[in-house]
CSV table of C-alpha atoms and ligand atoms in Angstrom, one decimal:
chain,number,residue,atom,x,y,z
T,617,UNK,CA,42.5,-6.9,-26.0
T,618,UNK,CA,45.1,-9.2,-26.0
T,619,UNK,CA,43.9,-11.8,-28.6
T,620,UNK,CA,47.4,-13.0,-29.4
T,621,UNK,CA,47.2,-14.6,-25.5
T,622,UNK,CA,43.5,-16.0,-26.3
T,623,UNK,CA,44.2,-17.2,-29.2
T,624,UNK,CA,47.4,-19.7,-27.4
T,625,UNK,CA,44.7,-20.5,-24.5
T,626,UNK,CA,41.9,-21.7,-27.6
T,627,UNK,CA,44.6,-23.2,-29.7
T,628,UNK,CA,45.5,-25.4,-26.6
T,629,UNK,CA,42.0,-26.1,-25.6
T,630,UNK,CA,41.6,-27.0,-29.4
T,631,UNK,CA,44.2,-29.7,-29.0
T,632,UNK,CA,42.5,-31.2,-26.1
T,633,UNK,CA,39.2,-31.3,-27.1
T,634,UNK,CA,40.8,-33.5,-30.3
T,635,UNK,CA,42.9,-36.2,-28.1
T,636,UNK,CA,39.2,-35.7,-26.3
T,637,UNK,CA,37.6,-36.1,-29.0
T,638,UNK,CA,39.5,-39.1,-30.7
T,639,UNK,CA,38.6,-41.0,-28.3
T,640,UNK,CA,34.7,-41.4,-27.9
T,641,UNK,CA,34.6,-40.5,-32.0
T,642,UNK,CA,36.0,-40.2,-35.3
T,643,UNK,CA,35.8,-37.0,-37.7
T,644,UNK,CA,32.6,-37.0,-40.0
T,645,UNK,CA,33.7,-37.0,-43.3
T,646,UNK,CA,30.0,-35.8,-44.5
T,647,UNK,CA,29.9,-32.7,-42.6
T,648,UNK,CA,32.5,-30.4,-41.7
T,649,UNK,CA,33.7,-29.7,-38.2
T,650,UNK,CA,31.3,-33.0,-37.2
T,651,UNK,CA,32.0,-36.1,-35.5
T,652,UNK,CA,30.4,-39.7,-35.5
T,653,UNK,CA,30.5,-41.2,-32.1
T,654,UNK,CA,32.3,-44.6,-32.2
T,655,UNK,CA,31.6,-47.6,-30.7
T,656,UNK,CA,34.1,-48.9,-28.1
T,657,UNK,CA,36.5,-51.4,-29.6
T,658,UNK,CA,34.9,-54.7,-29.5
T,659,UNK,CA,37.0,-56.7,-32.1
T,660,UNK,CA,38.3,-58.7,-29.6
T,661,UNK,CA,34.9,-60.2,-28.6
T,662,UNK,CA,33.4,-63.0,-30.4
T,663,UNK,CA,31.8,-62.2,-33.2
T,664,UNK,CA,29.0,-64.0,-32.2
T,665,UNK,CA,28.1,-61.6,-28.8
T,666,UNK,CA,25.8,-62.7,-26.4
T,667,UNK,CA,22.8,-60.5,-25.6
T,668,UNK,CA,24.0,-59.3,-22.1
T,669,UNK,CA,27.6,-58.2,-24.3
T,670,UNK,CA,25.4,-56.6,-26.9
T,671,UNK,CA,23.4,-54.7,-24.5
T,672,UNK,CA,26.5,-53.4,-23.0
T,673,UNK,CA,27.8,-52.2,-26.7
T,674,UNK,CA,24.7,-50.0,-27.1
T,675,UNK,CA,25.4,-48.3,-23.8
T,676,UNK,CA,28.6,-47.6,-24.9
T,677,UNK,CA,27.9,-46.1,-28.0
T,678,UNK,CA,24.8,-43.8,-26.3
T,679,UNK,CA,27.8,-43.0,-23.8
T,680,UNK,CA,30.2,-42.0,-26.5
T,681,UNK,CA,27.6,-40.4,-28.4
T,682,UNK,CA,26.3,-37.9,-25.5
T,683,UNK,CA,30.2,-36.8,-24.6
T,684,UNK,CA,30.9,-36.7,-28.3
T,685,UNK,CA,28.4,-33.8,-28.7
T,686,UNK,CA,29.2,-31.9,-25.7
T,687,UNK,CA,33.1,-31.9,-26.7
T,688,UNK,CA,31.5,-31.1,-30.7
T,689,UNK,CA,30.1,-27.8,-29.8
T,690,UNK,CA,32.9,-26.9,-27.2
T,691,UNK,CA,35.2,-27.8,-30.1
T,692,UNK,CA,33.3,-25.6,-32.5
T,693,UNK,CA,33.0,-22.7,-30.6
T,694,UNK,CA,36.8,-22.9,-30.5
T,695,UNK,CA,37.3,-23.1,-34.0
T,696,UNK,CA,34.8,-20.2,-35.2
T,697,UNK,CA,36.4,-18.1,-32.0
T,698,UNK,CA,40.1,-19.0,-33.9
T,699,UNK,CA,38.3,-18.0,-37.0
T,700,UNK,CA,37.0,-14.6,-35.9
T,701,UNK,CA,40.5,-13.8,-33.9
T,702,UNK,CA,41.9,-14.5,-38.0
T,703,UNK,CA,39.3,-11.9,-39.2
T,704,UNK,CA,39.3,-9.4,-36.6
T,705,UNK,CA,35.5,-9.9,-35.3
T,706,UNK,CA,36.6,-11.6,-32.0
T,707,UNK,CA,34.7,-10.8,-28.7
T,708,UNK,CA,31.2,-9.5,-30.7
T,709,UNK,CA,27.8,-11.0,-29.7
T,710,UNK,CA,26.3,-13.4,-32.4
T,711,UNK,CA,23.1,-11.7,-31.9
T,712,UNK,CA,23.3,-8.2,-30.9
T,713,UNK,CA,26.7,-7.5,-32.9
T,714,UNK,CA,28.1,-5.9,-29.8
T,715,UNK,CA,31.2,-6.2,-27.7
T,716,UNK,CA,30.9,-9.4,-25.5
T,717,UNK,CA,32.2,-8.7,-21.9
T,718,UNK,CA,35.6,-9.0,-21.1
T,719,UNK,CA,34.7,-10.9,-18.0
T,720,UNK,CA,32.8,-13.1,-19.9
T,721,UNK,CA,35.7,-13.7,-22.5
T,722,UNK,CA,38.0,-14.3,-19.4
T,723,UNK,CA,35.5,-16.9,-18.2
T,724,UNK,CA,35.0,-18.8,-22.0
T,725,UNK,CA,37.4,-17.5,-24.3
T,726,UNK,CA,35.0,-18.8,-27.0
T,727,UNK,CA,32.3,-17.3,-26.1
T,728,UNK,CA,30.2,-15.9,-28.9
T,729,UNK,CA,27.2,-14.3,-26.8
T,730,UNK,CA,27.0,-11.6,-24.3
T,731,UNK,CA,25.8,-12.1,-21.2
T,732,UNK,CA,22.5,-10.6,-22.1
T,733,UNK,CA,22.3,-13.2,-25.1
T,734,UNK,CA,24.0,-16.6,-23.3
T,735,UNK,CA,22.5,-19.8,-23.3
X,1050,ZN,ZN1,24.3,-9.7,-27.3
């Protein structure tokens, strides 16, 4: 396996996941590898805001929250794929501890499942 190629296509995915990332929510300092959703920039806005402005605020965050923890777990499948490239366990199943299909690796590159254990 050819991890040194993987390991270019995660470190790019990685990067875009971040810009991604950065803009829906910032880094959680409590927890590592987390992220807060942020609201959308409102400091422009009165700081007195309506009800109709404030409903719209809420949405947004919901919004930001929902794509901030789908790009989350993509982005730390990424970094525990990086990590297992690093220590020479990359392309085993999390569950049955064997080789994950090279297909399947093709397919997700992060994958940490076989197809018998996906989902
Ligand atoms: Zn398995």
């Amino acid at each position: 396996m050819n991890t040194d190629e993987l390991k270019q296509q995660l470190l790019a995915e990685k990067e875009l996941l971040e810009k991604e990332l950065a803009t829906v929510a910032v880094p959680d300092t409590h927890a590592q590898g987390g992220f807060t959703a942020k609201e959308d920039d409102f400091s422009n806005e009165p700081a007195s805001l309506d009800p109709v402005e404030l409903g719209t605020e809420l949405e947004s965050l919901a919004r930001n929250e929902s794509i901030s923890n789908t790009l989350e777990v993509r982005y730390n499948n990424i970094v525990s794929a990086l990590v297992n490239i690093e220590s020479g366990t990359y392309g085993t199943c999390n569950t049955c501890k064997q080789p994950i299909e090279s297909d399947r690796l093709d397919a997700n590159p992060a994958a940490n499942t076989c197809k018998e254990h996906m989902g």
